[in-house]
XYZ file of C-alpha atoms in Angstrom:
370
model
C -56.247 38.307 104.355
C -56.864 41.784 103.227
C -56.530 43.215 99.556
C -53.900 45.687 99.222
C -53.177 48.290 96.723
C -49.670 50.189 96.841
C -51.037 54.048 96.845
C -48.232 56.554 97.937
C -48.693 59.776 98.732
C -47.627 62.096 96.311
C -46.209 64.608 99.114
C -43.748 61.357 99.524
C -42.774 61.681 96.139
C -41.928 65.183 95.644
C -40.144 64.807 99.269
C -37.852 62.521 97.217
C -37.676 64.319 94.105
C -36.451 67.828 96.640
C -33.859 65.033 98.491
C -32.111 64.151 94.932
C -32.098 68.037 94.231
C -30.640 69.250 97.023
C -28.049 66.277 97.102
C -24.576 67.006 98.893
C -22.115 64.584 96.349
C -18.457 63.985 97.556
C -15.218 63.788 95.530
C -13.930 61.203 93.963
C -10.117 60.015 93.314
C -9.127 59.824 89.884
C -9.202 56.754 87.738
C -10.330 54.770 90.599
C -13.242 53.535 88.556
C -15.802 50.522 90.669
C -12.510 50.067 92.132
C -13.627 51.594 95.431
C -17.274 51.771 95.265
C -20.132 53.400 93.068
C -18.577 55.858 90.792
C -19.304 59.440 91.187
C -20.571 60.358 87.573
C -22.621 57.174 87.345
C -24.639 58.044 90.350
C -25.073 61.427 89.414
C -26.352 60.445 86.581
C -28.822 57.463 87.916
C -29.699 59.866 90.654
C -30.692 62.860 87.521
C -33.085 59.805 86.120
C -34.495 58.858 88.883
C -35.096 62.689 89.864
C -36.859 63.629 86.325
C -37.464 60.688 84.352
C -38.313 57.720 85.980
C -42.212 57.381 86.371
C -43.112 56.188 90.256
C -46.673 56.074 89.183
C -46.601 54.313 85.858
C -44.381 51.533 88.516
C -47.396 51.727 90.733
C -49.990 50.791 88.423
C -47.720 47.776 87.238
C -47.522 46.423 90.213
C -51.147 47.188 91.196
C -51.689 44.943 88.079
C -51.229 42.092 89.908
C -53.776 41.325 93.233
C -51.839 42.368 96.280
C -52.593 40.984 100.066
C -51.939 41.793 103.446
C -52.077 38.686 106.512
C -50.259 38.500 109.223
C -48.460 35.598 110.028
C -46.757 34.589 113.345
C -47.107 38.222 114.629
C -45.523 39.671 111.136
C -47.381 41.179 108.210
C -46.608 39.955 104.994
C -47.620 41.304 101.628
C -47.713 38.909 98.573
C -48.571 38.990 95.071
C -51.188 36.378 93.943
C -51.550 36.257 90.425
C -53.910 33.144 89.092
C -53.682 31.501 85.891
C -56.638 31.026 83.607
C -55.290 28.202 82.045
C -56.494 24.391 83.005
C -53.267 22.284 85.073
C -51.641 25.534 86.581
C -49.825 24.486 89.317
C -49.139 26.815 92.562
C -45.730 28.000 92.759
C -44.171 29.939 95.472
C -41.510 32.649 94.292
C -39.096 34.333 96.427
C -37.182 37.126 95.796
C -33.293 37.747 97.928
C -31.661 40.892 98.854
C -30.923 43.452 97.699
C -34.371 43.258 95.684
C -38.259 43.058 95.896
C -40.931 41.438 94.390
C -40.081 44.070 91.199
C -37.844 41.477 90.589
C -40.290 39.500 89.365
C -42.099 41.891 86.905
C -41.346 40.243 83.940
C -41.571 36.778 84.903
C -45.013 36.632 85.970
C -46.563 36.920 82.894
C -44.860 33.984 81.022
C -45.459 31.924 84.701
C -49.096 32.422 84.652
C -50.285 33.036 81.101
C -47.774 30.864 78.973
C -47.839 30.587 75.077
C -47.221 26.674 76.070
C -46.068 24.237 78.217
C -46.841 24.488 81.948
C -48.612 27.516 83.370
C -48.798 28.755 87.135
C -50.740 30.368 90.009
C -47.693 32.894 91.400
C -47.632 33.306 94.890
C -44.779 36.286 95.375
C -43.893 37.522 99.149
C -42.061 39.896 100.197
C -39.709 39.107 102.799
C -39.972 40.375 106.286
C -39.036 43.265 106.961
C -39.111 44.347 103.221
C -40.871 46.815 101.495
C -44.563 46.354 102.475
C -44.408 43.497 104.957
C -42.786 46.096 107.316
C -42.453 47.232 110.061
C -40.674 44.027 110.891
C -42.518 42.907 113.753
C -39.447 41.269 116.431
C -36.240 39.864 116.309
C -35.857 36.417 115.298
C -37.041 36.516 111.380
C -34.027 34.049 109.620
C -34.304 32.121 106.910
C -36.647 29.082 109.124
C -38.550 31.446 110.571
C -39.719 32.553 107.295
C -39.926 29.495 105.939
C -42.486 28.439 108.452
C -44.097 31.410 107.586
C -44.795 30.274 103.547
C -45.724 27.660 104.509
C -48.733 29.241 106.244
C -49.414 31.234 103.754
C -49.550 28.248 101.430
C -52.283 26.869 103.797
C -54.306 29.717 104.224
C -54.511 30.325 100.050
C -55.451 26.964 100.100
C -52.865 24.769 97.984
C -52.531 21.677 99.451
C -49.566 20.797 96.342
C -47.013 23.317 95.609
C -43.607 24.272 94.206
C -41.439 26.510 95.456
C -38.620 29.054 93.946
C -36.134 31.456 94.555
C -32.888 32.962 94.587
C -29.784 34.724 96.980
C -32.016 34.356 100.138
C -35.040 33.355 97.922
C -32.900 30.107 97.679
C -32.439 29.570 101.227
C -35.697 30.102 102.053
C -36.904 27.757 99.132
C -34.794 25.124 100.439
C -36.445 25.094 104.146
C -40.079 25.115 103.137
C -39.157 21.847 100.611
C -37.617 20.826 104.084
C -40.093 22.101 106.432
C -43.475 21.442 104.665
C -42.536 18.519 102.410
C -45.789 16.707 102.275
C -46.871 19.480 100.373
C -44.362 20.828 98.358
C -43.671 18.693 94.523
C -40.556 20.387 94.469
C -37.961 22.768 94.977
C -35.456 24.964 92.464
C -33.316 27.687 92.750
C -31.037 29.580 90.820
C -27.445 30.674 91.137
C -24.251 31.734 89.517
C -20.271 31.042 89.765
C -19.800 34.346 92.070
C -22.730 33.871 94.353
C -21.894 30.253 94.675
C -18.016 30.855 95.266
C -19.402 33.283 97.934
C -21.667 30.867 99.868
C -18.938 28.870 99.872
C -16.318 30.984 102.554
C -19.336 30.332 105.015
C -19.378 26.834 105.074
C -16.744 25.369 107.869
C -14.120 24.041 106.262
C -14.632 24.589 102.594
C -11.718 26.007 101.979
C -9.784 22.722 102.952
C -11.539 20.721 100.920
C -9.614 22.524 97.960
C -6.653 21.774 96.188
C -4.811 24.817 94.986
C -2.865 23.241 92.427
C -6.450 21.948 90.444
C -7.365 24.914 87.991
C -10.938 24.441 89.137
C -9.873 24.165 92.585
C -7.736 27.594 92.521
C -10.274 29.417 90.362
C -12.773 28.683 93.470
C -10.557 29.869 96.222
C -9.377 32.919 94.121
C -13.344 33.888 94.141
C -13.637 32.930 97.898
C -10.407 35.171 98.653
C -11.538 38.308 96.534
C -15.517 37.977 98.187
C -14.143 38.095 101.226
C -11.675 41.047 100.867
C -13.088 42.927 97.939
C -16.873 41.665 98.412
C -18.469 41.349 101.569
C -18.461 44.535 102.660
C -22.068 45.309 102.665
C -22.577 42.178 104.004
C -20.258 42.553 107.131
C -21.710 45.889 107.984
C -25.540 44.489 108.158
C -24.939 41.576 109.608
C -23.059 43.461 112.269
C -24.334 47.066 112.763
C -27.660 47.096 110.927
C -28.721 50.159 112.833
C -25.950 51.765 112.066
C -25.845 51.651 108.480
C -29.839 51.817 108.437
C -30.198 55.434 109.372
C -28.399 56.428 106.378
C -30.167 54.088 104.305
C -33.288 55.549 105.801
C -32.267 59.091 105.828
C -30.552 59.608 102.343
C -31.911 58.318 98.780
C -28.448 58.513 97.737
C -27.492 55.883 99.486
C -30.065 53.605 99.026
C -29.562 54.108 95.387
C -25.969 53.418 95.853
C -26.354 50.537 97.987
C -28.740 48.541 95.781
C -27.364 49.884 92.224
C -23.900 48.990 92.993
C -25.099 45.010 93.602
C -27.171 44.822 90.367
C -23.721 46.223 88.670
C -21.308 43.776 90.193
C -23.830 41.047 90.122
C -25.271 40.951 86.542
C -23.587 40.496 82.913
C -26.829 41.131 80.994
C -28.666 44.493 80.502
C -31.220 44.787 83.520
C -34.317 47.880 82.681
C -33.511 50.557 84.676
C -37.180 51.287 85.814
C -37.231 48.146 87.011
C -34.046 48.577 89.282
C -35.294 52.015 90.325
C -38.586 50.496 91.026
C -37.304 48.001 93.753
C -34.608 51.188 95.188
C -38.046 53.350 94.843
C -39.902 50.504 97.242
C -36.975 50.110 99.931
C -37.208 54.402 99.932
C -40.815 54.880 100.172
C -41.343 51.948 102.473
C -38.100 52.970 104.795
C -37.018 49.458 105.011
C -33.486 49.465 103.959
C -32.530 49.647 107.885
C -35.342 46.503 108.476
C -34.085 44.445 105.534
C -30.356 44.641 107.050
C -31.776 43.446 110.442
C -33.013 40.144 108.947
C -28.999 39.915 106.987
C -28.485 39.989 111.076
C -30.516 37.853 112.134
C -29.329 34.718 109.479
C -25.829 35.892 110.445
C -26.313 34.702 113.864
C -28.602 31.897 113.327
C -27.534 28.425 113.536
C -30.951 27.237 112.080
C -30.770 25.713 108.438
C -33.218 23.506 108.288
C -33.412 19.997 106.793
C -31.985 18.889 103.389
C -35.460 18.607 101.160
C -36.674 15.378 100.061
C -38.443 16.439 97.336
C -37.138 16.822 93.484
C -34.982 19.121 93.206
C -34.024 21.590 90.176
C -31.112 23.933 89.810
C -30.743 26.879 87.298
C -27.176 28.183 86.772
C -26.865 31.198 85.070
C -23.202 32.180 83.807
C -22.567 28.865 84.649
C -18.688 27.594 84.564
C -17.112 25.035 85.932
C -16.972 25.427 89.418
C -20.654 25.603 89.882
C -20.972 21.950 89.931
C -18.200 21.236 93.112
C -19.963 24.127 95.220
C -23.598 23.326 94.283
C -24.760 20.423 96.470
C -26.993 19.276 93.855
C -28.420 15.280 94.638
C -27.582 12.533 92.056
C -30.744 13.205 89.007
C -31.138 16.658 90.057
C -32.529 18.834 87.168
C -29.534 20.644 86.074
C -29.777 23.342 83.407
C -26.539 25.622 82.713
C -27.236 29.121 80.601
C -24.041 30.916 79.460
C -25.401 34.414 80.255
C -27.108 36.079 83.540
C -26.102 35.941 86.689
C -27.437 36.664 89.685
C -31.079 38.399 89.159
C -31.892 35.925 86.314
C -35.450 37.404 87.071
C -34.756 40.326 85.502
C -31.812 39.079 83.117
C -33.238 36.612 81.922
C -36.762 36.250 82.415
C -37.729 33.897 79.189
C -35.253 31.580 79.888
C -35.750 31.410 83.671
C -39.743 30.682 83.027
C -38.818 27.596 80.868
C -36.672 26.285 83.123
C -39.337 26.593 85.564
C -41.541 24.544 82.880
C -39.249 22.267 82.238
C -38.439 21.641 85.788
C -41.900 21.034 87.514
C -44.140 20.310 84.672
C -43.744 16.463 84.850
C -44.466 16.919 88.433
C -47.344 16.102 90.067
């Protein structure tokens, strides 16, 4: 394992600041709104802060806070935050991030994690994914959701924690779920987080789901109603990756607009609480500097055609809804004495949503744990 600091060159910087300058924008229709995409003046204006206000370096030394490593792992290099706690009974927990997003995600949840006012503190062991940000260039084909999940569980070995939990969320989830699965003799438990929309759309991949449903329940309908407008209103960035990564990744590598677009347009339709805006730009700003928006679609590919999900865990099990209605519970697959906690607000990037109420459900969840 090496130490790594995140240093970019400031030639890469001002590269990006003449990119957003010299933009080419196209028209927009009138009064169509999010209807059809990002609007026009709302990117123009993101684009304008990220150009002259946003601070890449002050984002740079706040994530050089934390100690940053480098291993490589089954031919892949990973980066990872590892942020100790000082306090006595911090347990290791492994935190993992989905798409689109980073390990900015977890800015503000570290610090309540690792150095709480009470309750149960942590040692935070934060990846990045493969094929994200700096564990790029993604090494092969092949990196899914077990693949990965082998891979933590490595990592887990070579930091040396013999007893861990294990977190996450979108893709975080998934990959949460096979390392409880995978590695079970060492993992106390496993919890994720989720919301009525991204639970509606996991739900038009599973075989049959949709027959399972009676239309004339209200609960029932309100489901399907989701499933049907995910699939014809909201999947589109998720068809095109997991179809034509390539494709889509040269513009993702080529133009800052779109990688602004792409990313900002998911942290609009996915949220219902104020999110920083540094924070966003900071995760766009890592996918730009890093180049991996085209890498980060490939591994979208590769869990597209997969047929590898693992094992059901047999470990506890904890599950934080955020926005939480009542269709969560007939989607969720959550075992009888689950930890169950609902919160009104948030939705999917309770990370950054939510932060203080994700960190004592953490608490709550695997501090009887042992």
């Amino acid at each position: 394992m090496q130490p790594f600091r995140i240093e970019i060159p400031q030639a890469d910087v001002e590269y990006l600041h003449d990119r957003l300058a010299s933009a080419r924008w196209p028209g927009e229709l009138p009064c169509v709104e999010w209807a059809r995409g990002v609007p026009l003046g709302y990117l123009k204006d993101l684009a304008g802060y990220w150009r002259t206000r946003y601070d890449w370096r002050a984002a740079e030394a706040q994530l050089n806070q934390h100690p940053q490593f480098i291993s490589e792992i089954d031919g892949q290099r990973i980066h990872f935050l590892h942020v100790k706690s000082g306090q006595p009974g911090a347990k290791p927990l492994l935190i993992t991030h989905g798409f689109p997003s980073s390990v900015a995600e977890f800015l503000h949840l570290i610090e309540p994690l690792v150095n709480p006012a009470d309750g149960q503190a942590f040692h935070v062991v934060a990846p990045s994914l493969p094929g994200y940000a700096f564990s790029s260039p993604l090494s092969a084909t092949g990196w899914a959701l077990g693949r990965t999940a082998l891979a933590w569980a490595e990592l887990m070995r070579r930091l040396g924690y013999q007893r861990y939990g294990v977190h996450g969320g979108d893709i975080g989830a998934g990959v949460s779920g096979m390392v409880a699965g995978l590695d079970g003799e060492h993992v106390i438990g496993v919890h994720v987080v989720t919301d009525p929309l991204t639970a509606a759309a996991t739900a038009t991949f599973l075989p049959g789901m949709a027959g399972r449903l009676d239309g004339s329940d209200p609960v029932d309908k309100l489901i399907l109603d989701r499933m049907d407008a995910f699939t014809k209103e909201g999947s589109g960035y998720l068809a095109i990756q997991s179809s034509r990564p390539q494709t889509i990744g040269y513009g993702l590598a080529d133009s800052p607009l779109l990688q602004l677009a792409w990313i900002a347009e998911k942290v609009h339709e996915w949220t219902d609480l104020p999110v920083d805006r540094d924070q966003m730009l900071t995760t766009v700003s890592l996918y730009w500097f890093t180049g991996t928006g085209a890498s980060a679609a490939h591994t979208l590919y590769e869990q597209a055609h997969s047929s590898d999900w693992g094992v059901p865990p047999a470990v506890p099990q904890g599950f934080a809804v955020f926005g939480a209605d009542e269709t969560v519970r007939k989607l969720v697959p959550a075992p009888d004495g689950a930890h169950w906690t609902e919160f009104s607000r948030g939705r999917h990037f309770p990370a950054m949503e939510a932060p203080a109420q994700l960190a004592t459900d953490l608490q709550a969840f695997f501090g009887p744990l042992q």
